[in-house]
Coordinates of C-alpha atoms in Angstrom, one line a residue:
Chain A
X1370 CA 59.2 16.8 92.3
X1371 CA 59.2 13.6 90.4
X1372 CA 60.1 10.8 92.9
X1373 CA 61.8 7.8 91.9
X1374 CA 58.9 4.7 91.3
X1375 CA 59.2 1.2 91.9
X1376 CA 56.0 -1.1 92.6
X1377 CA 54.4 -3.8 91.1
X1378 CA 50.8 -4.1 90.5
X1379 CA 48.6 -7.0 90.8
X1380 CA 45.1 -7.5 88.4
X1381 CA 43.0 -9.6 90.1
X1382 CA 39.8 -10.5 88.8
X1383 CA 37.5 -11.2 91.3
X1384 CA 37.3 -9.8 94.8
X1385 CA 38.3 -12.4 97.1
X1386 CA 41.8 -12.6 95.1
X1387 CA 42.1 -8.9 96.2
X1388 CA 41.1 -9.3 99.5
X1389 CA 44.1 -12.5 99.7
X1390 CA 46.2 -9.8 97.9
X1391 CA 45.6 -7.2 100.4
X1392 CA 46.3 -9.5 103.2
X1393 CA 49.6 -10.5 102.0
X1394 CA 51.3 -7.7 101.3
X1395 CA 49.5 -5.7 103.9
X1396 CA 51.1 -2.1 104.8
X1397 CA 53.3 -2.8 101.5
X1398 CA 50.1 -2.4 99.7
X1399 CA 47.5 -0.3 98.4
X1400 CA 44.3 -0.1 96.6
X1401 CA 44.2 1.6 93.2
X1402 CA 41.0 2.1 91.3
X1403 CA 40.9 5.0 89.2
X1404 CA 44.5 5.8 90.2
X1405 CA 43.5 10.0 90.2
X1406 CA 44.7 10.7 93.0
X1407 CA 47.1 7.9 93.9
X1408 CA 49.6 8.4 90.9
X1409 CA 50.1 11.8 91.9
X1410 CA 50.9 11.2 95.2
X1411 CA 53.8 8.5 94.2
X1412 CA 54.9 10.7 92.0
X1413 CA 55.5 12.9 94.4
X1414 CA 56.7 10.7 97.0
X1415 CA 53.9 11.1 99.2
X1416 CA 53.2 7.5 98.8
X1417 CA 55.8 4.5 98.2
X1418 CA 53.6 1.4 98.3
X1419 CA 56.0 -1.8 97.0
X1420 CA 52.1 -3.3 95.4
X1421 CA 49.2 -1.8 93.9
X1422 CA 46.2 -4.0 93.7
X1423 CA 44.1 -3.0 91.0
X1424 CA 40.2 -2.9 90.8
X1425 CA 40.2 -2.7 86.8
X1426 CA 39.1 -6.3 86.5
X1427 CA 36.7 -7.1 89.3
X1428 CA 34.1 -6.9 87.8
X1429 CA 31.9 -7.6 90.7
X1430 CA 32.6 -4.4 92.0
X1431 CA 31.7 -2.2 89.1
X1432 CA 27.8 -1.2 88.9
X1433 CA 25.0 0.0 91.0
X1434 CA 22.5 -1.9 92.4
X1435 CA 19.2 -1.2 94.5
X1436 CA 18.7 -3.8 96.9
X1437 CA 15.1 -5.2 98.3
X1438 CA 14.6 -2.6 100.7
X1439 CA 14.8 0.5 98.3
X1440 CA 19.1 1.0 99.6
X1441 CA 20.9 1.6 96.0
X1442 CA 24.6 0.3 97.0
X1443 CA 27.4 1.6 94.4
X1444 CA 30.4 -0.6 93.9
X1445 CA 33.7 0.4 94.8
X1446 CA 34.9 -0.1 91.1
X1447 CA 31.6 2.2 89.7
X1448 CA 33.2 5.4 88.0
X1449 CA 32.2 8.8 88.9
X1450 CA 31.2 9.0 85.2
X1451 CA 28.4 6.2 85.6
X1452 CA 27.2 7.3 89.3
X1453 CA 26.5 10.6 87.9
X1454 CA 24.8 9.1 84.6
X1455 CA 22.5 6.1 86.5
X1456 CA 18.5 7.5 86.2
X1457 CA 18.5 6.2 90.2
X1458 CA 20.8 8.6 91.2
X1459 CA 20.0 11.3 89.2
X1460 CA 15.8 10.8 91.0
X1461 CA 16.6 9.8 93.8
X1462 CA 20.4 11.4 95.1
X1463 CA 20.3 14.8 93.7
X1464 CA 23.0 16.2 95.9
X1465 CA 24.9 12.7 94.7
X1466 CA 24.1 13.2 91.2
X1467 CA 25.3 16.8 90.9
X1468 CA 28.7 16.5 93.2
X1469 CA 29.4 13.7 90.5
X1470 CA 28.2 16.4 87.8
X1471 CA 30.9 18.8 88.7
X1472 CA 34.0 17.8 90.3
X1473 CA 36.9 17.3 88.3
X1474 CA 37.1 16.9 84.7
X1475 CA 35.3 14.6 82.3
X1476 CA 38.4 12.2 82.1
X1477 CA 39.3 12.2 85.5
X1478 CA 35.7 11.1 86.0
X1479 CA 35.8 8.4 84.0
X1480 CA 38.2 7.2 85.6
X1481 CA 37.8 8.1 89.8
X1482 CA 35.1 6.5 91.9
X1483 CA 33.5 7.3 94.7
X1484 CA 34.9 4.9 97.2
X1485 CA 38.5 6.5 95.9
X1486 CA 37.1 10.1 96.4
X1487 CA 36.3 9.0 100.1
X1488 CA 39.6 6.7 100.3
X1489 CA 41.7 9.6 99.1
X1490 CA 41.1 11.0 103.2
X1491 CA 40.4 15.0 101.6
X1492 CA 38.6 17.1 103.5
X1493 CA 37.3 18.5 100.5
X1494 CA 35.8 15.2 98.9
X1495 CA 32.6 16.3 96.8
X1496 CA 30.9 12.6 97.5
X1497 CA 31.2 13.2 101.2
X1498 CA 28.9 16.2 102.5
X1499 CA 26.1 14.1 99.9
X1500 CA 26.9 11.0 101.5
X1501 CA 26.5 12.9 104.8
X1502 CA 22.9 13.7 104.6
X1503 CA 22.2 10.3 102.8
X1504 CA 23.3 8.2 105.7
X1505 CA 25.7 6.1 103.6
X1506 CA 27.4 3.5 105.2
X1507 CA 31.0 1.8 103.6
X1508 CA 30.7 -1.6 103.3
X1509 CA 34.3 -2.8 104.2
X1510 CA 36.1 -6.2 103.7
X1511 CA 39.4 -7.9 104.6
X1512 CA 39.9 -11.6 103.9
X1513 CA 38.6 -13.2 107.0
X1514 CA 36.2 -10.3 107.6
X1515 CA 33.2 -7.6 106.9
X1516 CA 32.3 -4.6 108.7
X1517 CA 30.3 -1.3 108.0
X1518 CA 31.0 1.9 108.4
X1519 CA 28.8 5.2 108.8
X1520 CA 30.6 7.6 106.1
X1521 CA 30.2 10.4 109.1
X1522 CA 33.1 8.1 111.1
X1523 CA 35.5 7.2 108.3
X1524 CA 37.2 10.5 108.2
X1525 CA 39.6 11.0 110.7
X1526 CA 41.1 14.1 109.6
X1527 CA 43.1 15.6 106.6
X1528 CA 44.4 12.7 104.7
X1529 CA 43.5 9.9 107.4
X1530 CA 40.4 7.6 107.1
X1531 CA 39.3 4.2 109.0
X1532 CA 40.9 1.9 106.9
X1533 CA 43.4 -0.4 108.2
X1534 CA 45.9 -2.3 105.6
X1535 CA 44.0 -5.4 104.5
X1536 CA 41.1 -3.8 104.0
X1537 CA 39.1 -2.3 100.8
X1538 CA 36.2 -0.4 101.1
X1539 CA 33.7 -2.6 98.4
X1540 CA 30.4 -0.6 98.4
X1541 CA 28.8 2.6 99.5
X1542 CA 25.6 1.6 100.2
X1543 CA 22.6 4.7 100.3
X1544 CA 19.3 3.8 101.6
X1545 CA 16.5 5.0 101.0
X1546 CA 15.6 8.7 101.2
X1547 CA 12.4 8.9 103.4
X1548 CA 9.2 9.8 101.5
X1549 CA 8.1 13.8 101.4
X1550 CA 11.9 14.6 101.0
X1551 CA 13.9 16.9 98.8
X1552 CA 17.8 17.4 98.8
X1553 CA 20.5 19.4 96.8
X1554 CA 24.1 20.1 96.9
X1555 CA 26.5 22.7 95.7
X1556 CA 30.0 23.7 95.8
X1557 CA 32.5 26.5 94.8
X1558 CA 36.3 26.5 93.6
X1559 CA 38.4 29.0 91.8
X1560 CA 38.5 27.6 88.2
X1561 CA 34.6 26.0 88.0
X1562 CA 34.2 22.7 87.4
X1563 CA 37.8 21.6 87.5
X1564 CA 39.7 22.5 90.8
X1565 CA 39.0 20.9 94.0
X1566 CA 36.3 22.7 96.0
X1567 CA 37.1 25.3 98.5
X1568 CA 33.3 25.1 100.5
X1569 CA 30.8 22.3 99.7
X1570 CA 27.6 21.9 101.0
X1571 CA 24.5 19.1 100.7
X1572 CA 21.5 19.5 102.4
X1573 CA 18.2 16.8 102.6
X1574 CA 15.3 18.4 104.4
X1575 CA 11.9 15.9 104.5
X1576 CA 8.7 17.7 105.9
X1577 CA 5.8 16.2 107.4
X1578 CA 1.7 16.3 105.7
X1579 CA 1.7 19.8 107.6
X1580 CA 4.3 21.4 105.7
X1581 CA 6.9 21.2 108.8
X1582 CA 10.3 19.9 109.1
X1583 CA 10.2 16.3 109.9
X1584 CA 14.2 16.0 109.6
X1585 CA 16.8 18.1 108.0
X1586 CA 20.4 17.4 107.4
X1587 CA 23.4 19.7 106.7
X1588 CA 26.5 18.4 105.5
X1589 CA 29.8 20.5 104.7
X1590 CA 32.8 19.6 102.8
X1591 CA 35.7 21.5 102.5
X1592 CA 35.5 24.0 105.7
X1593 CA 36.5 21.9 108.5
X1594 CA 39.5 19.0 109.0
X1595 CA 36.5 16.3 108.0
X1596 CA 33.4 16.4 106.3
X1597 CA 31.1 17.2 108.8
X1598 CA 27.4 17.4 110.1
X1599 CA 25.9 21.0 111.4
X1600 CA 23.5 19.8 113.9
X1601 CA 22.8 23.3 115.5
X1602 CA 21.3 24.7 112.4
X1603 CA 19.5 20.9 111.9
X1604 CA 17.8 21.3 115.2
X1605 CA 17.1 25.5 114.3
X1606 CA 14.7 23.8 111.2
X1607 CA 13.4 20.5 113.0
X1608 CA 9.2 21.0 113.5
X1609 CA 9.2 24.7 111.8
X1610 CA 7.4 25.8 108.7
X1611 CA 10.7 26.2 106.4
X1612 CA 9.7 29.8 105.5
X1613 CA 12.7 32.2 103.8
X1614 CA 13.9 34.3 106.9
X1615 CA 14.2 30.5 108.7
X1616 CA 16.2 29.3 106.1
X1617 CA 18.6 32.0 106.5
X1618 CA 18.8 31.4 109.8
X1619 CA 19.9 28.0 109.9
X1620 CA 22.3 29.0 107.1
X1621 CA 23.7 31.3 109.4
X1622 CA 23.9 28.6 111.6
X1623 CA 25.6 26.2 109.6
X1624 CA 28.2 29.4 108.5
X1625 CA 29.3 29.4 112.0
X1626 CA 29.6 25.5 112.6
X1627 CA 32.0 25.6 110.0
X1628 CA 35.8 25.6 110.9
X1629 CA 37.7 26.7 107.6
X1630 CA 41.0 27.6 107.5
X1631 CA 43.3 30.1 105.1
X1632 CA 44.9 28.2 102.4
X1633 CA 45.4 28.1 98.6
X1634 CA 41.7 27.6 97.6
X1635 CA 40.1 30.6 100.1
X1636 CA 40.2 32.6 103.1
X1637 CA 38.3 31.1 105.7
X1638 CA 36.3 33.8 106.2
X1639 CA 35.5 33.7 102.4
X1640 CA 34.6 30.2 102.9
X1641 CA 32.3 30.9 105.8
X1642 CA 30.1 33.3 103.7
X1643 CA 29.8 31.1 100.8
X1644 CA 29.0 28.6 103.6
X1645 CA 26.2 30.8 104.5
X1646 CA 25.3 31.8 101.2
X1647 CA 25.5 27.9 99.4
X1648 CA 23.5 26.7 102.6
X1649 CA 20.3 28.9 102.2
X1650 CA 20.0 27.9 98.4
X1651 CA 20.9 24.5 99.1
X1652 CA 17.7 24.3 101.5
X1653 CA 15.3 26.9 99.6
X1654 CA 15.8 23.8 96.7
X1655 CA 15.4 21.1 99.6
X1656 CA 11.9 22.9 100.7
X1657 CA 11.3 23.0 96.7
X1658 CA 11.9 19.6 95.6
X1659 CA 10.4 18.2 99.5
X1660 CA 7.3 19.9 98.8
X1661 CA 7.1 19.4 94.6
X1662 CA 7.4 15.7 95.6
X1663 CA 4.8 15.4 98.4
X1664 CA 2.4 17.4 96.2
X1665 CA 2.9 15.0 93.9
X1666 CA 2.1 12.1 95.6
X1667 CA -1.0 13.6 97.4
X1668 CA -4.3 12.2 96.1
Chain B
X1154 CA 53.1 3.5 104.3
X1155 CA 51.8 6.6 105.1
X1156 CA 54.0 9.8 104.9
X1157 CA 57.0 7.7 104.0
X1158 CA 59.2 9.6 101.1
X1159 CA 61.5 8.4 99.0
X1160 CA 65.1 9.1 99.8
X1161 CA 66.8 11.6 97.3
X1162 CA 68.2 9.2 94.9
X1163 CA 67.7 5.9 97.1
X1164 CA 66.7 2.7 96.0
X1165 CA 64.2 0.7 96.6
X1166 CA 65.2 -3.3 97.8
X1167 CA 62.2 -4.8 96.0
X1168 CA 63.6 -5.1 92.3
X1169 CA 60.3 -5.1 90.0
X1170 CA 60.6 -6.7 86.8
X1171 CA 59.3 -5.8 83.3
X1172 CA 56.2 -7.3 82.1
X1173 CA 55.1 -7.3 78.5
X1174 CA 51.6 -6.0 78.0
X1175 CA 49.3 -7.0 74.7
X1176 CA 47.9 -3.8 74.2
X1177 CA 45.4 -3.0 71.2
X1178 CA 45.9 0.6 69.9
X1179 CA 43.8 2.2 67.1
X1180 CA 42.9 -1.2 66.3
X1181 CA 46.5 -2.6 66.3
X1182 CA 48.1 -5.1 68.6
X1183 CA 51.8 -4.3 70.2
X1184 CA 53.7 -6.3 72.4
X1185 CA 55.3 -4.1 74.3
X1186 CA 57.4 -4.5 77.8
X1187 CA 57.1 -1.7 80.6
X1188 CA 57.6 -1.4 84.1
X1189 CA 54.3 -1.9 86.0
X1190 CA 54.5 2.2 87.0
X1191 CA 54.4 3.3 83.7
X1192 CA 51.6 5.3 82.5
X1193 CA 49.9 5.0 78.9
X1194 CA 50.9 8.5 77.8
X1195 CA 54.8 7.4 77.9
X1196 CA 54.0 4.1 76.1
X1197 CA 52.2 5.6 73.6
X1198 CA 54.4 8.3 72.9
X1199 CA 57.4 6.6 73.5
X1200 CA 57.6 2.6 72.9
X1201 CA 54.6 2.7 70.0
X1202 CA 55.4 6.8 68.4
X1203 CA 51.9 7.6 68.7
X1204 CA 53.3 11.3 69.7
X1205 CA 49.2 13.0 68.5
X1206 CA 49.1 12.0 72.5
X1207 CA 50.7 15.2 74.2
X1208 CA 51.4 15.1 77.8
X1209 CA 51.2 18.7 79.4
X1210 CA 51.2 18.5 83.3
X1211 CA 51.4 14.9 83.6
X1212 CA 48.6 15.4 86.9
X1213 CA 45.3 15.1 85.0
X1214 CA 44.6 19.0 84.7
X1215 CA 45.7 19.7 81.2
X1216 CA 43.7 17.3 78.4
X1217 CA 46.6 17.4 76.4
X1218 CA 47.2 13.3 76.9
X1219 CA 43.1 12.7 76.2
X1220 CA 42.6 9.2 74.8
X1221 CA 39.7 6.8 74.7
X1222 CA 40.2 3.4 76.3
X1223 CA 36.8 1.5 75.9
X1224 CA 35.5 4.3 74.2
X1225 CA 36.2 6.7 77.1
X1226 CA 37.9 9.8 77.5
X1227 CA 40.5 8.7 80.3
X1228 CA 44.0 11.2 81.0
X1229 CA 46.4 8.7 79.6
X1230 CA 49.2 10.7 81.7
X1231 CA 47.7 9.1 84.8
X1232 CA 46.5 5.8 83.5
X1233 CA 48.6 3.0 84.0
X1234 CA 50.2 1.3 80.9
X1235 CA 49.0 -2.5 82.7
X1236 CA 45.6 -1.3 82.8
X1237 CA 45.0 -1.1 79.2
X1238 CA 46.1 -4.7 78.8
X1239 CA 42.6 -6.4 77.6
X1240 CA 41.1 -2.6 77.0
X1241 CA 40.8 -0.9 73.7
X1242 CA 42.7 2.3 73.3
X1243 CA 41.9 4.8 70.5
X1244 CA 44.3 8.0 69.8
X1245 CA 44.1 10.6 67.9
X1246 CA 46.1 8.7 65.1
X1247 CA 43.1 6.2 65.2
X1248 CA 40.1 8.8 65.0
X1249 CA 39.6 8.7 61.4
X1250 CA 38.1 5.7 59.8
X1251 CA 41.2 5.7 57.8
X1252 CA 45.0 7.2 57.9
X1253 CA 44.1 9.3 54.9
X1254 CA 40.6 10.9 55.7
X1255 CA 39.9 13.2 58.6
X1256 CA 36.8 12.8 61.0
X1257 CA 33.9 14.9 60.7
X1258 CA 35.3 16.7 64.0
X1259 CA 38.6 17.4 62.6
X1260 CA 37.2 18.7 59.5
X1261 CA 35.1 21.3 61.4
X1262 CA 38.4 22.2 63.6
X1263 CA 40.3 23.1 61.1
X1264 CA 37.3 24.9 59.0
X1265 CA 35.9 27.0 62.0
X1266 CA 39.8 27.9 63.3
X1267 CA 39.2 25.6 66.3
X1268 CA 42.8 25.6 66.6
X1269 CA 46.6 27.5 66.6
X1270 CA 49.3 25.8 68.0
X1271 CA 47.3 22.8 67.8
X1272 CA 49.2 21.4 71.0
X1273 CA 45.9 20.8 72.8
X1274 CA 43.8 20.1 69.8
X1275 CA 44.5 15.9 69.9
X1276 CA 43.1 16.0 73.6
X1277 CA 40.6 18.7 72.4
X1278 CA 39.5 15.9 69.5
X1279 CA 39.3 13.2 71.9
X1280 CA 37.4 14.9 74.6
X1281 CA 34.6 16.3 71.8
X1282 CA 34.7 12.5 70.5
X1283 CA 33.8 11.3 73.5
X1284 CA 31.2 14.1 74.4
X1285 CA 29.5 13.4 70.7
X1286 CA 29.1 9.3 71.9
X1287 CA 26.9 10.0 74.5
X1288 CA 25.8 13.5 73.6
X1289 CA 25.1 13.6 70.0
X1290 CA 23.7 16.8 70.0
X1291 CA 24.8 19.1 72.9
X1292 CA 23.9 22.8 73.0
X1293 CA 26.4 24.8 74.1
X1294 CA 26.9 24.7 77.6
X1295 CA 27.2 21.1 76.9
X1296 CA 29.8 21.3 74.6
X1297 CA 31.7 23.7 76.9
X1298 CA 31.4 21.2 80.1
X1299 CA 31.9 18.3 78.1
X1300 CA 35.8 20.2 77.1
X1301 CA 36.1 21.9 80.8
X1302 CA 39.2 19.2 81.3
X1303 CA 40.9 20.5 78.1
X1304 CA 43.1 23.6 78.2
X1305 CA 43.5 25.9 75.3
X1306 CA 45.9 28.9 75.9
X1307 CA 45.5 30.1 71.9
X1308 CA 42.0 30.3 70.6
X1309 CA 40.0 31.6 73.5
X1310 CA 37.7 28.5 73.1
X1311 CA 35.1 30.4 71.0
X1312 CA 36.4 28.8 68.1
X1313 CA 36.7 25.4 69.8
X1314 CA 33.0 25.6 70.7
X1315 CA 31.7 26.6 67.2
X1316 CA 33.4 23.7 65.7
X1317 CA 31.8 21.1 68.1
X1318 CA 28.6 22.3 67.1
X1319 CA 29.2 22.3 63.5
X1320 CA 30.9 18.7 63.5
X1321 CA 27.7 17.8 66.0
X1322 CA 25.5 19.0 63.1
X1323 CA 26.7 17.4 60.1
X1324 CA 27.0 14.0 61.8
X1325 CA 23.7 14.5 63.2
X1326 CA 22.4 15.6 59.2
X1327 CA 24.8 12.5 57.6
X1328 CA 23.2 10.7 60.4
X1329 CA 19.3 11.3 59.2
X1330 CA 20.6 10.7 55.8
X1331 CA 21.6 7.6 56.0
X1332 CA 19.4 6.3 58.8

């Protein structure tokens, strides 16, 4: 299975030499940051790039940082490691914190970032279904150019995202969860921790001073050819109390939005229940954490 | 570039040249010259000797190939050689203070039977290493997710585990002693 390499690869060391780097060697080229999923795919022959631009030394692209208006925006460069270690994410992100927490191994998350998980075009990206309900956008450059992307748009199916050659995704930027909100995620694979996920699922459900659902957001990884949105069982909770027997409703819901296949990891009817059942704990914590923080921010 | 393979046995137009890298090992500096594709866990096993570095699967699964670069556990079989350049990599060879003493982890390894075969155990090492510099006192389950990207097909972990925790606790007591 081992395929024959050849490439070079370039170490720029700040990000506009990338971006010149990028644009010269355009389809001939590709972006490699942690290199966890790239290296296996040249090995393999998947991939047969002639140039790797490295992030490793741009340095401007390593860290998180929260902007004026409450956004935090994670650099393309920032390792899965320090995302899930950052006392922002772990308060504010939750669902961010704990996909970080658990996919992979320890080494392969000091090394992988987010922007690479989303790169990388797999359905079954952890980051994703908590980007989802964030709202994250990708901050994208090119060398003459600068454009944003919603991370609901940038997958295009298995293995295909919105990025054209030239171009490196530089930041995910998060804003701001709104106030009174709580949000969670979890995910299931065969060997814990370790293998890629066969269902995930983040939710983010913010009720209003009655105790209602102002706004709740679903996302699913792994069950469906992108990371996807449920908004039939979004609109089930929207303006109800989020009691238990609602909950499992929209869970239900969100099972059957879901469009899993058979493959290695599960059955896709396996993958629709633990759909079902990941969803109703995923928004009995939201309600939890929604209403632990509005209590404790009531006078 | 997408979906294009490699033909069986083709080659490529674009010759690539070899590029000597500085790297600094265990505290040592090597000159040493590698094509820009390969990955740490050859050069260390291969141009330098360092063979404590094992590589199982070569995909990232194993732990076997565990080293610290910058002080963090990376999978040396999918880290590229170039990248190291400017980084510091520690190996197993380098996790005593000194090539005749043993760290405080080893010790408990080999008191507590936290290994057989001892083909994982350098990765096992470097994994608890790392897990000790930012957890210096994990409980169990910490310990056990802090090794989840090490396989052991010999000891079961059990014995892996108890001599985390016993290492843990003597560089925690040496630590109060001293401090």
């Amino acid at each position: 299975m081992t395929a024959p390499l050849s490439f070079d690869v370039h170490r720029p060391r700040a990000l506009t030499e990338a971006l010149d780097l990028l644009d010269e060697y355009g389809a001939t080229a590709r972006v490699i940051a942690g290199g966890t999923d790239l290296l296996p795919k040249l090995r393999n022959g998947r991939l047969s790039p002639e140039h790797l631009v490295s992030l490793g030394r741009v340095g401007e692209l390593d860290g998180i940082e929260e902007t004026g208006d409450g956004a935090l925006v994670i650099g393309a460069a920032t390792r899965l490691f320090d995302v899930q270690r950052h006392p922002l994410v772990r308060k504010r992100l939750p669902a961010l914190h704990h996909a970080c927490s658990v996919m992979a191994t320890v080494q392969i998350r000091n090394m992988g970032t987010v922007a690479g998980n989303l790169a990388n075009g797999s359905p079954c990206a952890d980051t994703s279904a908590p980007l989802l309900v964030y709202g994250a956008t990708l901050e994208v450059a090119r060398r003459d150019g600068h454009r944003e992307i919603p991370v609901g748009a940038f997958h295009k199916g298995p293995g295909s995202v919105d990025l054209a050659s030239g171009e490196l995704i530089v930041a995910i930027r998060v804003p701001p969860v709104p106030a009174g909100s709580g949000s969670a995620y979890q995910r299931i694979s065969a060997r814990s921790r370790v293998d890629m996920a066969a269902a995930g699922v983040a939710g983010l459900v913010t009720l209003d001073g009655d105790g209602r659902v102002a706004e709740a957001r679903i996302g699913l990884s792994a069950v469906s050819p992108t990371p996807t949105r449920c908004p039939e069982a979004e609109s089930l909770l929207t303006g109800q109390v989020p009691d238990a027997p609602l909950l499992e409703r929209a869970a239900r819901e969100a099972a059957e939005e879901a469009k899993p296949i058979d493959d290695v990891r599960a059955t896709a009817a396996y993958r629709r229940h633990v759909v079902f059942v990941m969803a109703n704990r995923v928004l009995t914590t939201c309600v939890a954490r929604a209403s632990a923080g509005a209590g404790g921010g009531t006078p | 570039m997408r979906g294009k393979a490699s033909e069986p046995g083709g080659q490529k137009t674009l010759p690539v040249a070899k590029r000597v890298l500085e790297l600094t090992v265990n505290g040592d500096r090597y000159e040493v010259a590698v094509e820009p594709w390969t990955s740490l866990a050859q050069v260390l096993r291969d141009e330098l000797r360092l063979t404590g570095t094992k590589v199982g699967c070569n995909e990232g699964d194993c732990g076997a190939c565990t080293v610290l670069v910058d002080g963090r556990s990376v999978s040396s079989c999918l880290y590229l050689a170039v990248e190291a350049e400017g980084r510091d990599v520690t190996t197993i060879e380098g996790l005593a203070e000194t090539p005749d003493t043993l760290h405080p982890l080893q010790e408990a390894f080999i008191e507590h039977g936290g290994l057989q075969c001892g083909f994982c155990t350098g990765g096992m090492l470097m994994s608890s290493a790392f897990l000790l510099s930012h957890t210096p006192e994990p409980d169990e389950g910490e310990i056990r997710r802090g090794l989840s990207g090490n396989l052991c097909r010999c000891t079961g972990y059990n014995k892996i585990v108890e001599s985390v925790d016993a290492a843990a606790k003597r560089l925690a007591a040496d630590e109060g002693g001293t401090a």
